XYZ file of C-alpha atoms in Angstrom:
570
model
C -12.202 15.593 20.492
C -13.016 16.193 17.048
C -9.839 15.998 15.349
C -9.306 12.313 17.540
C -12.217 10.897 16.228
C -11.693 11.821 12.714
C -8.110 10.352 13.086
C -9.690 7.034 14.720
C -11.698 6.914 11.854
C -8.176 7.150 9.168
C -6.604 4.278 11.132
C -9.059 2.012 12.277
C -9.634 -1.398 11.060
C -7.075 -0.948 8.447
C -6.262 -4.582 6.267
C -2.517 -5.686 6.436
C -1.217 -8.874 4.481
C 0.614 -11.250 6.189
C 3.191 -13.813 4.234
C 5.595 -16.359 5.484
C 8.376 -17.993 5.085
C 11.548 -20.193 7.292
C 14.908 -21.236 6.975
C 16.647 -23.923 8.300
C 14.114 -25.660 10.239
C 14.606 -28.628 12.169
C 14.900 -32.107 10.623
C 12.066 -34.021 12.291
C 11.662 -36.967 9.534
C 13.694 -40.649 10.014
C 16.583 -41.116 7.988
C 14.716 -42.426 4.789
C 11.612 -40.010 4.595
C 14.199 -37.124 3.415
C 13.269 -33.722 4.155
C 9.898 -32.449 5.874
C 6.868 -31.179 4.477
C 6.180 -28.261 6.283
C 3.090 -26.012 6.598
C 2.233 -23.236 8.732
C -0.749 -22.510 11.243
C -1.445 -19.372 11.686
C -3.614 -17.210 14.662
C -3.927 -14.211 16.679
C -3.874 -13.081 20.255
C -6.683 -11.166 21.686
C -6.162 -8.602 24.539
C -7.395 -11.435 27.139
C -5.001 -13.648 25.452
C -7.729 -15.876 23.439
C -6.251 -17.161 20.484
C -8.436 -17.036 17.240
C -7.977 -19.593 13.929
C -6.847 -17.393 10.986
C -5.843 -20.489 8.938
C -3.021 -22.358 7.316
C -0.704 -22.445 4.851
C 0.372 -24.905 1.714
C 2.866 -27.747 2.301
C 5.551 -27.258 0.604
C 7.128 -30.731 0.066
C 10.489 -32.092 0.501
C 12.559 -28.770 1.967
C 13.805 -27.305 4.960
C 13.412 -23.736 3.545
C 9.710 -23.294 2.331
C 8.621 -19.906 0.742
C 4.568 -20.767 1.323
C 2.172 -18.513 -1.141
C -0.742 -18.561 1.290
C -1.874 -14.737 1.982
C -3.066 -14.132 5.284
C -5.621 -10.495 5.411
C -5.842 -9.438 8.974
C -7.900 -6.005 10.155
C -5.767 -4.351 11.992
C -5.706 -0.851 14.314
C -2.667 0.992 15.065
C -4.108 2.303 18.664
C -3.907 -1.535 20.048
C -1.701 -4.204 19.973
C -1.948 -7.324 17.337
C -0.124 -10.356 17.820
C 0.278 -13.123 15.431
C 1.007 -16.856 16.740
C 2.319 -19.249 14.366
C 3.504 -22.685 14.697
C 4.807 -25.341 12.136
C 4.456 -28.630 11.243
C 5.593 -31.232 9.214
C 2.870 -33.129 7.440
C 3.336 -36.720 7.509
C 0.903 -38.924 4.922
C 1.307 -42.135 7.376
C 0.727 -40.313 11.184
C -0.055 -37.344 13.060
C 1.634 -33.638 11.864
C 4.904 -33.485 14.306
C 5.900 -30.034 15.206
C 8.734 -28.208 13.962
C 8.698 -24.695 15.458
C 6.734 -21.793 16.862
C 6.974 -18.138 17.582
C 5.202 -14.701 18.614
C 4.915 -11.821 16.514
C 3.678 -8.543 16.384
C 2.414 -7.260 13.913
C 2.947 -3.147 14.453
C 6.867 -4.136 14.908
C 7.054 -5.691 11.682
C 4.962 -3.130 9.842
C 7.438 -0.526 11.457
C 10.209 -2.399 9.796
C 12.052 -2.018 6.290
C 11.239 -3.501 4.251
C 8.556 -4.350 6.501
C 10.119 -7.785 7.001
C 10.808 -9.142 10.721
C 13.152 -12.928 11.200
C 12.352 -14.099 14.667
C 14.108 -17.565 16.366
C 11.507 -20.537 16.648
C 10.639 -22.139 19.867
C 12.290 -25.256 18.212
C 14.570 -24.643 16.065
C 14.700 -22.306 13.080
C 14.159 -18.628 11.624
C 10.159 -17.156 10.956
C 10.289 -14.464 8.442
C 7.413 -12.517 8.722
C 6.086 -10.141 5.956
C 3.063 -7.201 6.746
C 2.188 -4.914 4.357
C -0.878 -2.750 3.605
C -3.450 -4.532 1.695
C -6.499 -3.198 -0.789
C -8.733 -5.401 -2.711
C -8.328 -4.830 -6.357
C -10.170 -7.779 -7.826
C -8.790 -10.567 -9.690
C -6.578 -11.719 -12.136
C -7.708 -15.089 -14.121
C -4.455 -16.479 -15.732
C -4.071 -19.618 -18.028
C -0.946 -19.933 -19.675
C 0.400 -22.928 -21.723
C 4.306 -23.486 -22.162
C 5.465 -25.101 -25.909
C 8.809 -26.655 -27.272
C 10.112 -26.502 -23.437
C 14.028 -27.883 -23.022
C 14.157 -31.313 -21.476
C 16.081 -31.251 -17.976
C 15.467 -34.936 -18.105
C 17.567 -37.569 -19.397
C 20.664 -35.617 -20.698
C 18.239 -32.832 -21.956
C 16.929 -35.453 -24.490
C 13.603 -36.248 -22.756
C 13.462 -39.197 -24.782
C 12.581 -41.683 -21.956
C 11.754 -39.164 -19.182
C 10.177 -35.901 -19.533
C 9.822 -33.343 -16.802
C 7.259 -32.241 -14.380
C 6.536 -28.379 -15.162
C 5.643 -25.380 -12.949
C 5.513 -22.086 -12.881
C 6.182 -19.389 -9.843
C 4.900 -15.596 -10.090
C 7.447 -12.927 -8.022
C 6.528 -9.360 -7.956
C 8.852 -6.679 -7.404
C 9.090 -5.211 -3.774
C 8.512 -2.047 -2.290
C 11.728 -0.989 -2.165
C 12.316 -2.786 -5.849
C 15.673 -4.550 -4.272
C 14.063 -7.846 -4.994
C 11.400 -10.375 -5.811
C 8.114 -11.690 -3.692
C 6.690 -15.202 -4.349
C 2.600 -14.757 -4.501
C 2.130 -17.754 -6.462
C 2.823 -21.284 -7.352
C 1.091 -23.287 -9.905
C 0.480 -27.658 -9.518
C 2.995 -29.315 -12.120
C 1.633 -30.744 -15.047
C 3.385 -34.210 -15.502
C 5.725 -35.466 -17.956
C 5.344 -32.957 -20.982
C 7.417 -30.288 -22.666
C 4.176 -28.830 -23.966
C 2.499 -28.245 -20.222
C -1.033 -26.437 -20.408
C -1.417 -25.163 -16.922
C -4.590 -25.078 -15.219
C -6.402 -21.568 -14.676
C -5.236 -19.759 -11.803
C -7.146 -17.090 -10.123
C -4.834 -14.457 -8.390
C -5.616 -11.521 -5.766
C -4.488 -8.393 -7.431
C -3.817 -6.447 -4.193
C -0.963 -9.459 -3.545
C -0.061 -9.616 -7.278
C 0.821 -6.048 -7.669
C -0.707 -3.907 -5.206
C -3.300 -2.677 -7.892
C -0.512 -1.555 -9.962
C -0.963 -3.141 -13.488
C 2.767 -1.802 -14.506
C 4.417 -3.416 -11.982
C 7.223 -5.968 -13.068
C 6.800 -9.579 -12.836
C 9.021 -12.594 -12.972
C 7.752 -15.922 -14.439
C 9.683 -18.717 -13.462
C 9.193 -22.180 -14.724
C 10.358 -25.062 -13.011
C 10.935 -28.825 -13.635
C 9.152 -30.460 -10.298
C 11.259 -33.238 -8.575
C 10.050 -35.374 -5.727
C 13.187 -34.928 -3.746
C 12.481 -30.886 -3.269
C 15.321 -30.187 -5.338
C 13.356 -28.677 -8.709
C 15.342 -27.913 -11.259
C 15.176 -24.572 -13.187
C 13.963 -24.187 -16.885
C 14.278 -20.635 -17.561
C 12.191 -17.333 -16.805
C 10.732 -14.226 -18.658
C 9.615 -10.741 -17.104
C 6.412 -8.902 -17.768
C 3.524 -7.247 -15.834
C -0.139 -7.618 -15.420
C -0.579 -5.354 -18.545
C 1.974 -7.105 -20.344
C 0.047 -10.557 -19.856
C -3.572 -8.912 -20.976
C -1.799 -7.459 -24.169
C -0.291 -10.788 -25.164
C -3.348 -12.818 -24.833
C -4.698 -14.082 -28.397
C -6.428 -16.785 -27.477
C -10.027 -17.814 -28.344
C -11.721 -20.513 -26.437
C -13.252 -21.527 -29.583
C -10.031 -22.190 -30.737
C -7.982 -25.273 -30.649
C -5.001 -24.835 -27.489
C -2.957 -26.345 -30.316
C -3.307 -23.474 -32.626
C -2.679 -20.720 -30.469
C -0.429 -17.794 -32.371
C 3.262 -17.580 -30.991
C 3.638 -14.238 -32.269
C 2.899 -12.874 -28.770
C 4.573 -15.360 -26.799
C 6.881 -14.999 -23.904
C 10.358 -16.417 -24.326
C 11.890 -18.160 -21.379
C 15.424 -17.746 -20.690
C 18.302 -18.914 -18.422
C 21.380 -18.177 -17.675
C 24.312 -15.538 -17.979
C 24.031 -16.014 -21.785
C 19.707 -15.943 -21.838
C 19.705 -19.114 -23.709
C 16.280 -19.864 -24.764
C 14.204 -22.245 -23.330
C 10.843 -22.926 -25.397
C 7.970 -20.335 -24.817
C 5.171 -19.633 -23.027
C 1.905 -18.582 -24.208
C -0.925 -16.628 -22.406
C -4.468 -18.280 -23.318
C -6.562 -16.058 -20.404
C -5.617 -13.257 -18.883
C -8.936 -11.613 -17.873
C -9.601 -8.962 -14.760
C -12.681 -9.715 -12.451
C -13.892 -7.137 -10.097
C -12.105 -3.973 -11.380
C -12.701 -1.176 -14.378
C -11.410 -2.782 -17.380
C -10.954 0.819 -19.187
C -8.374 1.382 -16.299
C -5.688 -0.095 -17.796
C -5.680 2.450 -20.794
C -5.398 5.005 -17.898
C -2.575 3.932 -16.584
C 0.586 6.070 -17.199
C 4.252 3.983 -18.834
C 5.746 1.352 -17.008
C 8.362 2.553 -14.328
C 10.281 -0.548 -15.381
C 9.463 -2.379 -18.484
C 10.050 -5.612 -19.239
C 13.487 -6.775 -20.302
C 12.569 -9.148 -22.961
C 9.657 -9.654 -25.483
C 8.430 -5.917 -26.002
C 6.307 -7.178 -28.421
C 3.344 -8.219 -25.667
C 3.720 -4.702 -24.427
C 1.413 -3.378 -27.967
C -2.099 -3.747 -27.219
C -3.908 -6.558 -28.536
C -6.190 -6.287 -31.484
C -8.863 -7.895 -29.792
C -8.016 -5.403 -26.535
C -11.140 -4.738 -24.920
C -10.458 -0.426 -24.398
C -11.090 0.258 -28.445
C -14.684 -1.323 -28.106
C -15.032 1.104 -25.607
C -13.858 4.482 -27.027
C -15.846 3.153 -30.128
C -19.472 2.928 -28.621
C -22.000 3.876 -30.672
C -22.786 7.227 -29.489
C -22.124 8.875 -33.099
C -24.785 7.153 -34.807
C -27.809 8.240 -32.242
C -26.000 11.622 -32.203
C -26.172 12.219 -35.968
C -29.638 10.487 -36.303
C -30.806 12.833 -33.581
C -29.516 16.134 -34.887
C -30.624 15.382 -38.630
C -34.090 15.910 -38.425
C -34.245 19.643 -36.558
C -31.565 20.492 -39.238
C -33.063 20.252 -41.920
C -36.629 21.376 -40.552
C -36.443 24.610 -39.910
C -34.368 25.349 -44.096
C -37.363 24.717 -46.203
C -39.946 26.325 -43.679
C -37.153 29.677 -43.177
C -38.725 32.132 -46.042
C -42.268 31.919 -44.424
C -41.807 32.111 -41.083
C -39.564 35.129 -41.100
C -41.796 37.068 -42.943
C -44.871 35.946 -41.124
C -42.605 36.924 -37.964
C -41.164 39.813 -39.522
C -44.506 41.913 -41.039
C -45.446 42.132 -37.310
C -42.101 43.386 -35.884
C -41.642 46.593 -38.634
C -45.265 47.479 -37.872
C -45.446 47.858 -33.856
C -41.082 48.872 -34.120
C -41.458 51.484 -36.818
C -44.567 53.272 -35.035
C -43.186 56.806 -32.832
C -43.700 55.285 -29.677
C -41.994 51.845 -29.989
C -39.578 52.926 -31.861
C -38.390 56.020 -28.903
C -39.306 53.409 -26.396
C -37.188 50.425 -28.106
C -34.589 52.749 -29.038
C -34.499 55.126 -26.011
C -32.920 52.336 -23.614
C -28.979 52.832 -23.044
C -27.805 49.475 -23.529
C -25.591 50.830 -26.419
C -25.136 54.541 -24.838
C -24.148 52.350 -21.494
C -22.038 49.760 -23.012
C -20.225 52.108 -25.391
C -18.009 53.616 -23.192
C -17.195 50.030 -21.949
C -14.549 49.287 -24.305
C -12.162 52.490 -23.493
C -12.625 51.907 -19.909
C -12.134 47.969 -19.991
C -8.765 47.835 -21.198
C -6.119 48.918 -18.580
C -8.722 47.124 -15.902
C -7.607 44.021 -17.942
C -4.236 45.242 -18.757
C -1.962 42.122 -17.214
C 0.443 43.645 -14.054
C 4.064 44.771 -15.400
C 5.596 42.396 -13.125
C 3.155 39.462 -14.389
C 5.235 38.039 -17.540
C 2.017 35.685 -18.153
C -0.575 36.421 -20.653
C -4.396 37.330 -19.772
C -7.185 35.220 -19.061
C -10.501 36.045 -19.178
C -12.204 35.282 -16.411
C -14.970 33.036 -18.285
C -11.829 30.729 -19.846
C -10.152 30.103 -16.674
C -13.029 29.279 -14.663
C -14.254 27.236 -17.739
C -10.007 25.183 -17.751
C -10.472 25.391 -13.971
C -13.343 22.969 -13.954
C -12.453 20.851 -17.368
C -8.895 20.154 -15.372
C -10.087 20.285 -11.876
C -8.480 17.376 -9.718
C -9.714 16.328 -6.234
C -7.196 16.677 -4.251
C -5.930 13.508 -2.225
C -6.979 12.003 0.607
C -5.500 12.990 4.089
C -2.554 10.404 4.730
C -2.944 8.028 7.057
C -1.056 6.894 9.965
C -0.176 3.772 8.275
C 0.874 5.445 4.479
C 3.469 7.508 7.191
C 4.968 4.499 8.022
C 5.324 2.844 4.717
C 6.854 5.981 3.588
C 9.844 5.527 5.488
C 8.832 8.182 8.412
C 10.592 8.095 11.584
C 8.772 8.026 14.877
C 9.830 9.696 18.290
C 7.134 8.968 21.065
C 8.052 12.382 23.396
C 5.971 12.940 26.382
C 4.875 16.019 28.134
C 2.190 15.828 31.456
C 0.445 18.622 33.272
C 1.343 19.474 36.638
C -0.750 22.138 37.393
C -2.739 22.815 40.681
C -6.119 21.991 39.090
C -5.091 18.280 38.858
C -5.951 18.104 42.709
C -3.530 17.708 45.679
C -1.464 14.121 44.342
C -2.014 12.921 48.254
C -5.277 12.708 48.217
C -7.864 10.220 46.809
C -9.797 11.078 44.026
C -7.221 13.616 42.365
C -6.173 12.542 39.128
C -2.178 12.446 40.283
C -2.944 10.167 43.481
C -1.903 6.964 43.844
C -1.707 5.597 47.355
C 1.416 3.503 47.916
C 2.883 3.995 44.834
C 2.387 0.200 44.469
C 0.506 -1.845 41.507
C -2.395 0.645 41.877
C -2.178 3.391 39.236
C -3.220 6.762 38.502
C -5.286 8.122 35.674
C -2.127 9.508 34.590
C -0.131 6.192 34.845
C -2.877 4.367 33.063
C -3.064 6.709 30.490
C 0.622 6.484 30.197
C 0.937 2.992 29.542
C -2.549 2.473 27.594
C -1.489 5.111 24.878
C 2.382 4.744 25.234
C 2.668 1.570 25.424
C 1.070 1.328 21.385
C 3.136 4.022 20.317
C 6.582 3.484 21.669
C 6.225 0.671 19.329
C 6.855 2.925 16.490
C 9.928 4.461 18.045
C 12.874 2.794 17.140
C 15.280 3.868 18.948
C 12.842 3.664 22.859
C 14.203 6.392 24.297
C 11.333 8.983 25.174
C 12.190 12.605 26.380
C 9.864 13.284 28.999
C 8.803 16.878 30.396
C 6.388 18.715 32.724
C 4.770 22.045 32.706
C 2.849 24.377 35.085
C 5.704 22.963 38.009
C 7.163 25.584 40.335
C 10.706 25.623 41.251
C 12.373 27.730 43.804
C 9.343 29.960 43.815
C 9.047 30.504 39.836
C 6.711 28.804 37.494
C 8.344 26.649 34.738
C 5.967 25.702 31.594
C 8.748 23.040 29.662
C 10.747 21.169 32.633
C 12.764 18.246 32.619
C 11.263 14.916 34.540
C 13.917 12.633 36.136
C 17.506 12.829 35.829
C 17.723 12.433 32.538
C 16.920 13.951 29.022
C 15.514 10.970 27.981
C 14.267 7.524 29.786
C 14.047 3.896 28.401
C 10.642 3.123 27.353
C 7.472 2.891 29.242
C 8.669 1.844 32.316
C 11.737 4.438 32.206
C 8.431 7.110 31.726
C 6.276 5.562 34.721
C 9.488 5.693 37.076
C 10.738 9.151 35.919
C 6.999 9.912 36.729
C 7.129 9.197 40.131
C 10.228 10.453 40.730
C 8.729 14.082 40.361
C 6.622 13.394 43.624
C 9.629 12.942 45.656
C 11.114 15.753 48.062
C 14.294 15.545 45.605
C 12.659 16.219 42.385
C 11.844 20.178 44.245
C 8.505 20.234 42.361
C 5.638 21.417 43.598
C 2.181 22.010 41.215
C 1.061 25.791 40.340
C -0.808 27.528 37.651
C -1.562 28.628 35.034
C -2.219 25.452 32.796
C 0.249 26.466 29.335
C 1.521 24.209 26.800
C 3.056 26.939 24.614
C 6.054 26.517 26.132
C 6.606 22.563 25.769
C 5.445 22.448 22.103
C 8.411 24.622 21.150
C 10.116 22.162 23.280
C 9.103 19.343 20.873
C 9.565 21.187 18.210
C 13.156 21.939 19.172
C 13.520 18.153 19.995
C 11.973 16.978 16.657
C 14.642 19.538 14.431
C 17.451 18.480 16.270
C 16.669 14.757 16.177
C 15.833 15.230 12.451
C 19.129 17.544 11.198
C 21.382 14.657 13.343
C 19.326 11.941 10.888
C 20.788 13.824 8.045
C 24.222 14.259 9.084
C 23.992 10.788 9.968
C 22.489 9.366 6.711
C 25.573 11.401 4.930
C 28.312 10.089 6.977
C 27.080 6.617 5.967
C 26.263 7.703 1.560
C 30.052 9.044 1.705
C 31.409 5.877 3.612
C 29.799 3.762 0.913
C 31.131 6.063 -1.775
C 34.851 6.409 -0.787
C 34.999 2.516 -0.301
């Protein structure tokens, strides 16, 4: 009981972040409105089947294919189910949103999935791509950034009569760092090359999962009416890249800002330049600032500008390491220092007239003398050193005892939390839901009410057991992949002998939950031979699992090798 609570307690009401985004959805606008402007409306299912408002999306004008930025955080706990409706619609300025899809999903299947990424069909027309991941608060990011000397995509690349619309996207790299995730999109800024963008204020547990190292792609973008935006270059960096390049004062004029951080944007095979991009805030609300300077190298650095990458000289973590402790210390040790020097003649021979006097008489002198701290600890140092002499077959040198527990608790780290159910799953663990139920005789005769096996017509009614079985299986098949569930008994007699690790059913494994219930039943049938005994041992079916669970994980190895060498002789 107690290890089940304390496990509730890991998993329960755990955040997840939910993002979407479609393809090909259904045209639903007349011939001359062009494309739709789709938005998303998002809610989940209760147990009773109540739906509850969790909110909407962006539109995302003029496309059949929107990538929307809105973050949806949803508690969530792995022992129930979670479903997640959402339905959308295209926004039309002149009349009444028309639909353009809808679907079902839940939410433990697509966390079970890599990279944690579900497509379902729309009741409609078109493909939902669902993203769930873990989620952490981690503060905020406030981000103002100004773009100068841009290239023209109007007009030739002139931008004499026209001049474009700019915008500019944030991507982060994913989990498994095979590509990018769009977390935000900034409003254009009309008809300049020299765009100042207003201040954005962005989650950091969807920027970067709290990881100020992690790359980040900056795209810019030339906004077009039709949905068809036209690209003006891009530059990589990170959340500590963008605080270390920002040398900006608001008492400055926007105009004046120094290029000598500046990001260069890019585009193309060749990286031909685009103008730049300066970063006039970067500023982190709700977190440690001194954090950054903990934070170890960048696993990937940027590929361009490293000169952002120094820190500032207006970076916030010297101001810190250079508090004015020194000062108050030195003030406060000057005046004992220099106290006790002109008052030392007197007071040792005040102290000192005394001392001769009472230790020179017989007595104190045989009584101070007589005690054996130096008879005791002299033969201390012959007898200490083989008791500290290291073993032969110890190559490292000795400690004392003092040092070591003084480096012990100078270098002591806690260790980490216990792991939780979900931090399995995003690790890439595989999941086999195996099954095992008690037969024994203390479970009651199965034919007669009351008993926790009994079930009266094997109809709709079920047993404790049955109800257990689909309550608890029915959330955790959903982390098997592959739904097929070996399924044993123990404390069954056979033939006259006692069997703790049986097969149920005819076969070593059944098809989900309803394969379970059925093999089950079978067992109560004249066929199955069965009939319930003692003594109640699971010894013998925990080896079984065990068994199971080496077998099932040396043929995922094989497996996994057969497939590295495919890809490597082709």
């Amino acid at each position: 009981k107690t290890i089940l609570q304390h496990t509730t307690q890991q998993i329960n009401k755990m955040k997840v972040q939910l993002s979407l985004y479609a393809k090909n959805l259904p045209k639903v606008t007349s011939l001359f409105q062009g494309a739709a402007n789709p938005y998303a409306v998002v809610k989940t299912l209760s147990e009773d089947g109540k739906a509850v408002d969790v909110g909407k999306t962006e539109v995302v004008t003029k496309t059949l294919d929107p990538t929307w930025t809105t973050r949806f955080i949803l508690e969530h706990d792995f022992e129930t189910t979670l479903h997640v409706s959402v339905a959308v619609f295209h926004k039309d300025d002149k009349g009444e949103p028309k639909p353009m899809g809808s679907a079902l999903i839940d939410v433990v299947t697509v966390a079970d999935s890599k990279p944690f990424t579900v497509s379902k069909g729309m009741k409609g027309g078109g493909d939902l791509f669902v993203k769930v991941q873990k989620y952490e608060e981690k503060g905020t990011l406030h981000l103002q950034m100004k773009g100068t000397q841009l290239k023209s995509t109007e007009g030739l690349g002139l931008g004499i009569l026209v001049k474009p619309d700019p915008y500019f996207e944030l991507h982060r790299l994913t989990i498994d760092r095979k590509g990018w995730d769009l977390v935000h999109r900034s409003p254009p800024v009309r008809n300049t090359l020299d765009p100042v963008w207003a201040e954005a204020v962005i989650d950091l547990g969807t920027l970067c999962r709290g990881d100020m190292n992690l790359p980040l792609r900056i795209k810019v973008f030339d906004h077009e009416k039709n949905g068809k935006h036209v690209d003006m270059g891009e530059f990589q960096s990170s959340v500590n890249g963008l605080l270390a390049s920002k040398n900006f004062s608001a008492t400055q004029d926007i105009n004046q800002a120094d290029l000598a951080s500046a990001f260069t944007l890019r585009i193309g095979k060749n990286k031909k330049e685009m103008g730049q991009v300066v970063v006039l805030r970067a500023d982190l609300i709700g977190m440690e600032t001194v954090a950054r300077s903990q934070d170890p190298a960048p696993s990937e650095p940027p590929k361009q500008d490293p000169a952002p990458s120094e820190p500032p000289k207006q970076d916030p973590a010297p101001t810190i390491a250079a508090a004015p402790i020194v000062p108050e210390v030195a003030v406060a040790y000057t005046p004992p220092a220099p106290a006790p020097a002109p008052h030392s003649p007197q007071p040792p021979t005040a102290y000192y007239a005394p001392q001769p006097t009472a230790a020179y008489s017989p007595q104190p002198t045989a009584a101070y003398y007589a005690p054996q701290p130096t008879t005791t600890y002299s033969p201390q140092p012959p007898a200490g050193p083989p008791s500290y002499t290291p073993p032969p077959s110890d190559g490292a040198p000795f400690v004392p005892p003092g040092v070591a527990a003084a480096n012990a608790h100078q270098h002591y780290t806690p260790p980490p939390p216990p792991p939780t159910f979900e931090a399995y799953i995003e690790g890439g663990c595989l999941f086999n839901l195996a099954v095992a139920i008690d037969f024994s005789a203390s479970n009651g005769d199965p034919r007669q009410m009351g008993n926790l096996h009994y079930a009266s017509s094997w109809g709709d009614d079920k047993n404790e057991y049955e109800r257990a079985l689909h309550d608890v299986g029915s959330v955790l098949a959903k982390h098997d992949t592959e739904q097929r569930h070996p399924f044993w008994g123990f404390s069954g007699k056979f033939q006259g002998q006692i069997r703790q690790s049986f097969q149920c059913g005819p076969n070593a494994e059944v098809q989900g939950i309803d394969g379970i219930q059925s093999a089950y039943r079978s067992m109560f049938t004249s066929r199955s031979g069965m009939s319930m005994s003692e003594p109640t041992t699971i010894t013998d079916v925990i080896k079984t699992a065990a068994h199971y669970a080496k077998k099932k994980s040396v043929s995922s190895c094989i497996d996994g090798c057969i497939q590295f060498l495919s890809q490597f002789l082709h």
